[in-house]
Tab-separated table of C-alpha atoms (C1' of nucleotides) in Angstrom:
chain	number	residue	atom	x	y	z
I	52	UNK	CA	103.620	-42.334	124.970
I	53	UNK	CA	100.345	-41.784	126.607
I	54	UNK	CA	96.850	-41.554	124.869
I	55	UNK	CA	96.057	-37.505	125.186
I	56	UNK	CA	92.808	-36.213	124.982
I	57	UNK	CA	90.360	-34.589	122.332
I	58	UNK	CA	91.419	-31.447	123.929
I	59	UNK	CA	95.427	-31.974	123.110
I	60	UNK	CA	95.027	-33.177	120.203
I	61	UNK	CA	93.180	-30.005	119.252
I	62	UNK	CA	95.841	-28.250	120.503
I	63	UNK	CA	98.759	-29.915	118.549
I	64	UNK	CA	96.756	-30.245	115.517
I	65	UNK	CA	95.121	-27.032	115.780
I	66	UNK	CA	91.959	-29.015	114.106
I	67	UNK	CA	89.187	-28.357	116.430
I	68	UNK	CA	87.250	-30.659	118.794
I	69	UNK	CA	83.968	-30.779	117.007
I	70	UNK	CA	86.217	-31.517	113.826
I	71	UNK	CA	87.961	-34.636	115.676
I	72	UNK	CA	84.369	-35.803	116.581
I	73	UNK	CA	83.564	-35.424	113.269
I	74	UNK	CA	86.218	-37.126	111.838
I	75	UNK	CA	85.807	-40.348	114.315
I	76	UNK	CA	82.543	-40.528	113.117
I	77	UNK	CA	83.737	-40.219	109.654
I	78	UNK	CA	86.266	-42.828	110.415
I	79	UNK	CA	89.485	-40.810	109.570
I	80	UNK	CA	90.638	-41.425	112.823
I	81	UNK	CA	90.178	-43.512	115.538
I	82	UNK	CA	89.955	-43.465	119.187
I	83	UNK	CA	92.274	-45.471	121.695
I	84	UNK	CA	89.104	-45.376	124.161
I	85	UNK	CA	87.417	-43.504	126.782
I	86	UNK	CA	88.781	-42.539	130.254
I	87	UNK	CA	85.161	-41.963	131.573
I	88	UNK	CA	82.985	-40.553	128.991
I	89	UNK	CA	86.357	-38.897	127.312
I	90	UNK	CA	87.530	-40.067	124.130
I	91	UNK	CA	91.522	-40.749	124.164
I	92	UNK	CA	93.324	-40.515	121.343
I	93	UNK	CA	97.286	-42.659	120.273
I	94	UNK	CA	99.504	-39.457	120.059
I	95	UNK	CA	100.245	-40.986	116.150
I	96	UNK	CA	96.945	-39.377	115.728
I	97	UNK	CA	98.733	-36.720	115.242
I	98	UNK	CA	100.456	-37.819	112.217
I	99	UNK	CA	97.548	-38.746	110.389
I	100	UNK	CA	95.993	-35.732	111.054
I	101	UNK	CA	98.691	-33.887	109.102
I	102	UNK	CA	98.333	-36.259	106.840
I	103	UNK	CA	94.217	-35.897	106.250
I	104	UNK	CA	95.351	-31.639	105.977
I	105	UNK	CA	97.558	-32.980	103.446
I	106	UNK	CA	94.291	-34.658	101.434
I	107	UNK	CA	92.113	-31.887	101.844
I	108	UNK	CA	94.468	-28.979	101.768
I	109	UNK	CA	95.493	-31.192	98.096
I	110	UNK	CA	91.594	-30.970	97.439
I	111	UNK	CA	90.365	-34.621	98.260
I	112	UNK	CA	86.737	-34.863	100.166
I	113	UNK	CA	86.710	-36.483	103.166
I	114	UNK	CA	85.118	-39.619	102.112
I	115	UNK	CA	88.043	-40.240	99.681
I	116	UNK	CA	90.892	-39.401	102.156
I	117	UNK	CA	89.066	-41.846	104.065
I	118	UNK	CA	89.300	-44.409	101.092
I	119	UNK	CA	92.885	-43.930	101.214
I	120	UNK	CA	93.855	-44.008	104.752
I	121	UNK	CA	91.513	-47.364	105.323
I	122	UNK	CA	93.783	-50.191	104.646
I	123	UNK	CA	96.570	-49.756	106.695
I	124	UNK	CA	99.149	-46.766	105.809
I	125	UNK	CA	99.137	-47.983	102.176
I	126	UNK	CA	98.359	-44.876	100.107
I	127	UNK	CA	97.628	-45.376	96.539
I	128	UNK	CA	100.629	-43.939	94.580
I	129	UNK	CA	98.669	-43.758	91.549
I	130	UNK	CA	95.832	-41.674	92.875
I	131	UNK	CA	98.621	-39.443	94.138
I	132	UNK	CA	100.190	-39.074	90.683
I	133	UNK	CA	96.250	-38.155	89.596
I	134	UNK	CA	96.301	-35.527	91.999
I	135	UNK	CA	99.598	-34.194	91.310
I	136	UNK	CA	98.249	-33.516	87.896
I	137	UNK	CA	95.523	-32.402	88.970
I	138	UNK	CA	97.034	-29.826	91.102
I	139	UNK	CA	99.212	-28.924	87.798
I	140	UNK	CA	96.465	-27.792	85.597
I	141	UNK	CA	94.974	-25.611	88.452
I	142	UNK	CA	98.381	-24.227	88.930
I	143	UNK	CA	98.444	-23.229	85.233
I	144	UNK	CA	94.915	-21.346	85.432
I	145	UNK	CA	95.490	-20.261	88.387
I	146	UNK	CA	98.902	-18.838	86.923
I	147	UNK	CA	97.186	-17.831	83.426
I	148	UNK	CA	94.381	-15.874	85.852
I	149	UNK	CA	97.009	-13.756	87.916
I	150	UNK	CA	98.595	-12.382	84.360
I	151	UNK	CA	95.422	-11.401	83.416
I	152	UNK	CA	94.722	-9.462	87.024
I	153	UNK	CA	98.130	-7.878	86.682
I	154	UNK	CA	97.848	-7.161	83.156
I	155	UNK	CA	94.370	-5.727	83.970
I	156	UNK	CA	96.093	-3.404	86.685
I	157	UNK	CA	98.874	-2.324	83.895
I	158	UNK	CA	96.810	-1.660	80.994
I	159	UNK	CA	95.788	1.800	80.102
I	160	UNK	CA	93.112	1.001	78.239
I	161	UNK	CA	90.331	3.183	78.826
I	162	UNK	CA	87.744	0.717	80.486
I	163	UNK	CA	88.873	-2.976	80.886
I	164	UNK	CA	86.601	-4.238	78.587
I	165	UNK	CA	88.221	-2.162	75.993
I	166	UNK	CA	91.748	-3.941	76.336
I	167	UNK	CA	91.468	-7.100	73.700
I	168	UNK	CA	93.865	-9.037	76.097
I	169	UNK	CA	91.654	-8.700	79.231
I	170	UNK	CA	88.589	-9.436	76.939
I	171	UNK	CA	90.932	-12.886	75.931
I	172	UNK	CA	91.510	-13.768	79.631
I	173	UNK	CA	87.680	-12.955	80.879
I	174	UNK	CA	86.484	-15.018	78.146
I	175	UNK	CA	88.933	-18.016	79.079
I	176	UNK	CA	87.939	-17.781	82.476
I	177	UNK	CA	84.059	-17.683	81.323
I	178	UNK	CA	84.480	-21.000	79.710
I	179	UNK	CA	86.807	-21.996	82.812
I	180	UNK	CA	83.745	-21.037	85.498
I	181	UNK	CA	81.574	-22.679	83.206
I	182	UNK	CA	82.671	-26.082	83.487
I	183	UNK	CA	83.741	-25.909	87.256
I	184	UNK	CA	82.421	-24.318	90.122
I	185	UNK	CA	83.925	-21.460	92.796
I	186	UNK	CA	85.984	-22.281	95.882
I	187	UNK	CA	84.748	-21.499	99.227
I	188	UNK	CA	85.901	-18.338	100.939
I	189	UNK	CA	87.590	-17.982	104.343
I	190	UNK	CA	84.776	-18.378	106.603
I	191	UNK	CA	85.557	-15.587	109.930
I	192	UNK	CA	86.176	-16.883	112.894
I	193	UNK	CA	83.382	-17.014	115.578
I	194	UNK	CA	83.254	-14.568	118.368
E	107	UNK	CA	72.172	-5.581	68.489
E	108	UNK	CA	68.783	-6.448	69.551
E	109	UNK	CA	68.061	-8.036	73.056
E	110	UNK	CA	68.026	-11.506	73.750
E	111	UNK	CA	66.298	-13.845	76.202
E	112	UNK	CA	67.406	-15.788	78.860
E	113	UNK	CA	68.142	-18.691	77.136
E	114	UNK	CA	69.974	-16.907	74.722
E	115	UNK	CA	72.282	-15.585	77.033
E	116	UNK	CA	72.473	-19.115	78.963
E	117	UNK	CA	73.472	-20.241	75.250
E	118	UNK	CA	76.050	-17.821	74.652
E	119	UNK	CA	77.874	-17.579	78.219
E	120	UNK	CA	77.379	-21.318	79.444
E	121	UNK	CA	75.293	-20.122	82.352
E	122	UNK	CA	72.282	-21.683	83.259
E	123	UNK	CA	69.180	-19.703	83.222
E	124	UNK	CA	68.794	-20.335	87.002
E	125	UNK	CA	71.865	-19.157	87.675
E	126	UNK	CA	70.902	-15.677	85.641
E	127	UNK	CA	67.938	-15.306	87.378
E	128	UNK	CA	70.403	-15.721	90.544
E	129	UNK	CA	73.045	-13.394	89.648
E	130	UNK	CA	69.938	-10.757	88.506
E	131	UNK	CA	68.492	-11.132	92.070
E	132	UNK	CA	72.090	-10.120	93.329
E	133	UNK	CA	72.444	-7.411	91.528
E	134	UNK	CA	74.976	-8.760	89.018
E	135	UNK	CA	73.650	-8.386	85.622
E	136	UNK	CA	70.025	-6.070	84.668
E	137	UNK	CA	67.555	-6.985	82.606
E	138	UNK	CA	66.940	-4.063	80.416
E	139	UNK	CA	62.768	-5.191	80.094
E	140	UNK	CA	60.577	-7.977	79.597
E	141	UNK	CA	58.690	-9.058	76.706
E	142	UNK	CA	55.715	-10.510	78.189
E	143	UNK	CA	56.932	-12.219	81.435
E	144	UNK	CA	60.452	-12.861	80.055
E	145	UNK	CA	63.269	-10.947	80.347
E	146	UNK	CA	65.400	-9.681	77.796
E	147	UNK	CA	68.933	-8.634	78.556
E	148	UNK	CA	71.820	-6.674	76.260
E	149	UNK	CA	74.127	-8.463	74.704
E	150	UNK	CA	76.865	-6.297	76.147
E	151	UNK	CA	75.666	-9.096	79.312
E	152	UNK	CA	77.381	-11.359	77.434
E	153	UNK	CA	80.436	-9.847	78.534
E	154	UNK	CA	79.785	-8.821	81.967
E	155	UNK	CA	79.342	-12.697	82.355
E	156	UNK	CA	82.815	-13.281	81.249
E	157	UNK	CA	84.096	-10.510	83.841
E	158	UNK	CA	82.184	-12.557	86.194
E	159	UNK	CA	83.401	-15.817	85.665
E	160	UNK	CA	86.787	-14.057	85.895
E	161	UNK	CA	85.956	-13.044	89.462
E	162	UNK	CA	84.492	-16.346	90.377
E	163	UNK	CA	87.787	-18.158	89.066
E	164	UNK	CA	89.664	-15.804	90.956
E	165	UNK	CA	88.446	-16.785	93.969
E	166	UNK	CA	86.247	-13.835	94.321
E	167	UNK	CA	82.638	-14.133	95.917
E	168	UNK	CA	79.184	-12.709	94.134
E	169	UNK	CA	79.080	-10.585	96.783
E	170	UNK	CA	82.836	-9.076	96.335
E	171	UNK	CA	81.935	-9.133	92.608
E	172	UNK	CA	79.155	-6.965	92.825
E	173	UNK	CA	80.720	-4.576	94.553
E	174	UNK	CA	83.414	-3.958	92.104
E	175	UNK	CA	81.150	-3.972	89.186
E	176	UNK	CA	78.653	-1.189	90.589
E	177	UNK	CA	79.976	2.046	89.728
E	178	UNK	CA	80.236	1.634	86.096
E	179	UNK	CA	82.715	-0.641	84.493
E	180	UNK	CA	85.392	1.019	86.620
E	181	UNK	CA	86.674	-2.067	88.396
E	182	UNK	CA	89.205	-0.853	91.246
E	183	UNK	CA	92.468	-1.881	90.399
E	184	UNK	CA	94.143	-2.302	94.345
E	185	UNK	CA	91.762	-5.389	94.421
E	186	UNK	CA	92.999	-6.698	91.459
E	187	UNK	CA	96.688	-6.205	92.788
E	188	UNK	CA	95.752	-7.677	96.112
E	189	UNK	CA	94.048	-10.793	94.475
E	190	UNK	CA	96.614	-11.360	92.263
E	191	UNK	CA	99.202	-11.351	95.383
E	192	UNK	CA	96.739	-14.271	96.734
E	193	UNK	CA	96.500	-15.806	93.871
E	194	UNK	CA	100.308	-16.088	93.897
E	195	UNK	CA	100.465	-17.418	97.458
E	196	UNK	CA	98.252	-20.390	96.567
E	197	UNK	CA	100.154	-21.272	93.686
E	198	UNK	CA	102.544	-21.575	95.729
E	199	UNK	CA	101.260	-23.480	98.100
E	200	UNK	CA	99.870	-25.875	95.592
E	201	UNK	CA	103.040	-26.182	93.874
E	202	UNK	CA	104.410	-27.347	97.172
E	203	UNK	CA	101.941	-30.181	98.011
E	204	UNK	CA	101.735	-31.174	93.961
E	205	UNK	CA	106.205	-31.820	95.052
E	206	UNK	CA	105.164	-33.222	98.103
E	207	UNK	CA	102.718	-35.872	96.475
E	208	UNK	CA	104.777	-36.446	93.543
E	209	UNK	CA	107.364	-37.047	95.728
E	210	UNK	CA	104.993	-39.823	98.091
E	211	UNK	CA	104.788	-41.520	94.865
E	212	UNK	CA	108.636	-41.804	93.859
E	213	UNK	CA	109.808	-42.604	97.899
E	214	UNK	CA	110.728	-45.727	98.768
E	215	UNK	CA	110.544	-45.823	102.267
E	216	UNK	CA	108.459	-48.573	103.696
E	217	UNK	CA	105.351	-46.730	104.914
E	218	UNK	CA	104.782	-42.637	103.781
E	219	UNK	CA	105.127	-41.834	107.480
E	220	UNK	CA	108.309	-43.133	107.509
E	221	UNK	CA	109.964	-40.761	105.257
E	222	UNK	CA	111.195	-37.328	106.295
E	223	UNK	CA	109.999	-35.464	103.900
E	224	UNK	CA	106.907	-36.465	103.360
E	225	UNK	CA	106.222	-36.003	106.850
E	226	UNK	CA	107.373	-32.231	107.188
E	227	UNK	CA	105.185	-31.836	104.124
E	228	UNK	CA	102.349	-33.527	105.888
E	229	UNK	CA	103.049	-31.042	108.798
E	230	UNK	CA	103.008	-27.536	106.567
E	231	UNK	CA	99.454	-29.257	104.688
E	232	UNK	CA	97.917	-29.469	108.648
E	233	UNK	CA	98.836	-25.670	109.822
E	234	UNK	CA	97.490	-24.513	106.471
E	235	UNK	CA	95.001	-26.770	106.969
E	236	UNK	CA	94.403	-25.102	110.092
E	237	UNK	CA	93.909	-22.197	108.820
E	238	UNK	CA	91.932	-22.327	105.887
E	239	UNK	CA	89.065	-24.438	104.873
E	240	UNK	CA	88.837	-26.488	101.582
E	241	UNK	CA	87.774	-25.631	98.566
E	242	UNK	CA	84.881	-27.313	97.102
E	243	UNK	CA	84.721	-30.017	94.924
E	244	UNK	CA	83.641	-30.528	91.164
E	245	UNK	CA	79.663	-31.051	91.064
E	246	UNK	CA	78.534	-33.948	89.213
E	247	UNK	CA	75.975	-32.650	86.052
E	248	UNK	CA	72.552	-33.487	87.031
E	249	UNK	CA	71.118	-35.936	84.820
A	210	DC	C1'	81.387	-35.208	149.492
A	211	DT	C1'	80.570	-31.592	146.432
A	212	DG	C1'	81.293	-28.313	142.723
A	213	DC	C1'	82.602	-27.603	138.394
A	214	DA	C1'	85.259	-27.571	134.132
A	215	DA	C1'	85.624	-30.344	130.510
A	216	DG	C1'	84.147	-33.574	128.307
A	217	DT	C1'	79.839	-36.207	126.114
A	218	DT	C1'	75.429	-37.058	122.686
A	219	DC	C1'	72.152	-35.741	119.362
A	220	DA	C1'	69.705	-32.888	116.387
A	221	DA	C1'	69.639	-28.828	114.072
A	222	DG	C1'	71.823	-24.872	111.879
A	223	DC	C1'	75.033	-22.451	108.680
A	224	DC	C1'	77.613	-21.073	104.530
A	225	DG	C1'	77.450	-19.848	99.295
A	226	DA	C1'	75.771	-20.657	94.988
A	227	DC	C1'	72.739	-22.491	92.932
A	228	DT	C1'	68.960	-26.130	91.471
A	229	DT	C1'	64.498	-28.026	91.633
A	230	DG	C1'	59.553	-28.334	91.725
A	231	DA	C1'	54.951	-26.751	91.774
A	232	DG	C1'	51.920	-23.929	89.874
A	233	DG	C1'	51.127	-19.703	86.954
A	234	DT	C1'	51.418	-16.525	82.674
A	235	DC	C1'	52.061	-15.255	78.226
A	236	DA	C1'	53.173	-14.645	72.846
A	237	DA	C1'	53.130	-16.946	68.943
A	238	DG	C1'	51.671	-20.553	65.585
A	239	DC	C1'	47.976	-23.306	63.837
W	114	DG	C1'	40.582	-18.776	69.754
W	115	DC	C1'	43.162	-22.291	71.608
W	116	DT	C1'	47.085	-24.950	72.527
W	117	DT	C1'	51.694	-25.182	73.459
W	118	DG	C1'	55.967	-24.597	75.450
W	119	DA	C1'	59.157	-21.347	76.961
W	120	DC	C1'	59.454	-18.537	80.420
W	121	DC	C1'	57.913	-16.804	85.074
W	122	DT	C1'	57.807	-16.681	90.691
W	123	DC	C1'	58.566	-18.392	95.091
W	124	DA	C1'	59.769	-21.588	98.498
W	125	DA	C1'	62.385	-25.297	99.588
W	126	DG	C1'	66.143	-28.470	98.795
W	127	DT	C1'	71.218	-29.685	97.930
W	128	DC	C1'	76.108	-30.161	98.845
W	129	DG	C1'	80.285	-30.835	102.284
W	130	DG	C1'	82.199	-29.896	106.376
W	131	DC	C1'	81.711	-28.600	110.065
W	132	DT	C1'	79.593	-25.609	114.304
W	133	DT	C1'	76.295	-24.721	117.775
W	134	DG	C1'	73.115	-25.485	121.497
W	135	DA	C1'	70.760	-27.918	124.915
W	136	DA	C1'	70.865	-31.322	128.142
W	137	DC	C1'	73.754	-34.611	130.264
W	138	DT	C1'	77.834	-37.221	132.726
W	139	DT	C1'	82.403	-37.488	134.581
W	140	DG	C1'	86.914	-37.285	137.064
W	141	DC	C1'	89.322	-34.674	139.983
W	142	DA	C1'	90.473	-30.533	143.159
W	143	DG	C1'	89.296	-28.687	147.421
DNA sequence: CTGCAAGTTCAAGCCGACTTGAGGTCAAGC
DNA sequence: GCTTGACCTCAAGTCGGCTTGAACTTGCAG
């Protein structure tokens, strides 16, 4: 197939230009060349820009899904098996932290504060908060 | 109980006293005085901080947070429901990548991009990718 | 040949949630 | 009464991952 442009590849990765540049410069991906001053892109860029989603939407930084993509296609199978476990435990709080919300939406207790299980889950979560920080919000899109 | 100071309070929640100062600024938590300069807050704070944290670990923002906790303790019970509903999604969502890298380290095809599944796995991680940004990673403790 | 949309570069800005640093104030202990 | 050290304020800095803006260059349609 032919090399497409940044704009294309926006389009079928629905990652934004800016992002792409960003990422070249980062050295997730690279570019084929330039037809002029455009950059042109192999259309397998695609494929490993589903597969830098996959990092980040799996909570690696950039610089580390960058680790892993440099030397060839080779991932490392044992940082994946980290992750996965990683992404276990959050499951669990995050699971552990949606009882609590429903049970605080069942429980007739009088003010939250007064139910002894929601008092159990707000204090897990205070120690959980303590020792790791928010995630970002949805940001809205520009006008 | 009497008051306590701000290191108290950092003591007993986990909170740095930055962060107090911070959340008092927002509107979070009051101070009920000062002795001197410093502030000295209930100890009933204690707990508001743990109804915090439960916010922050549910993916709610200061902002959001202080919004449910003005008007008394009365903390609006739809927006629990509605955040527990998200919460559920991501689990989901996580629970899907977590198979999906589990599963890059058990396939045996030759290269990841060669194998089907992790590649429409790769594909669903880009258009949620797409459409929401990452979370943040852990902080390193200053030294 | 010219106009112009779509690319380019580079530096600077933004977001949220804090932290850090400089310089100041105060209550308590000696 | 003086030192000390815990607290104070305020402005500025940090982090990652982009986005934005200004000023510029192209290839291609007309």
């Amino acid at each position: 197939m032919f090399d497409i442009d940044i704009a294309e590849l926006a389009r079928r990765t629905g990652v934004k230009a800016s992002a792409l540049r960003y990422y070249e410069e980062k050295g997730l991906i690279v570019s084929t060349g330039r037809h002029g001053l455009k950059r042109l892109f192999a259309p397998s860029t695609v494929e490993r820009l589903s597969l830098i989603a996959l990092g980040r939407a799996s909570g690696f930084s950039l610089d580390e899904i960058a680790g892993m993509l440099s030397g060839g296609a080779a991932i490392d199978r044992g940082q994946l098996r980290a992750k996965a476990a990683e992404l276990d435990r959050r499951i669990d709080d995050l699971a552990r932290l949606r009882d609590g919300l429903l049970h605080a939406v069942a429980c007739t207790a009088p003010g939250l504060m007064d139910c002894p299980r929601f008092r159990g889950i707000a204090r897990l979560a205070g120690r959980q908060a303590a020792a790791q920080p928010a995630r970002r919000r949805f940001r809205a899109e520009p006008a």
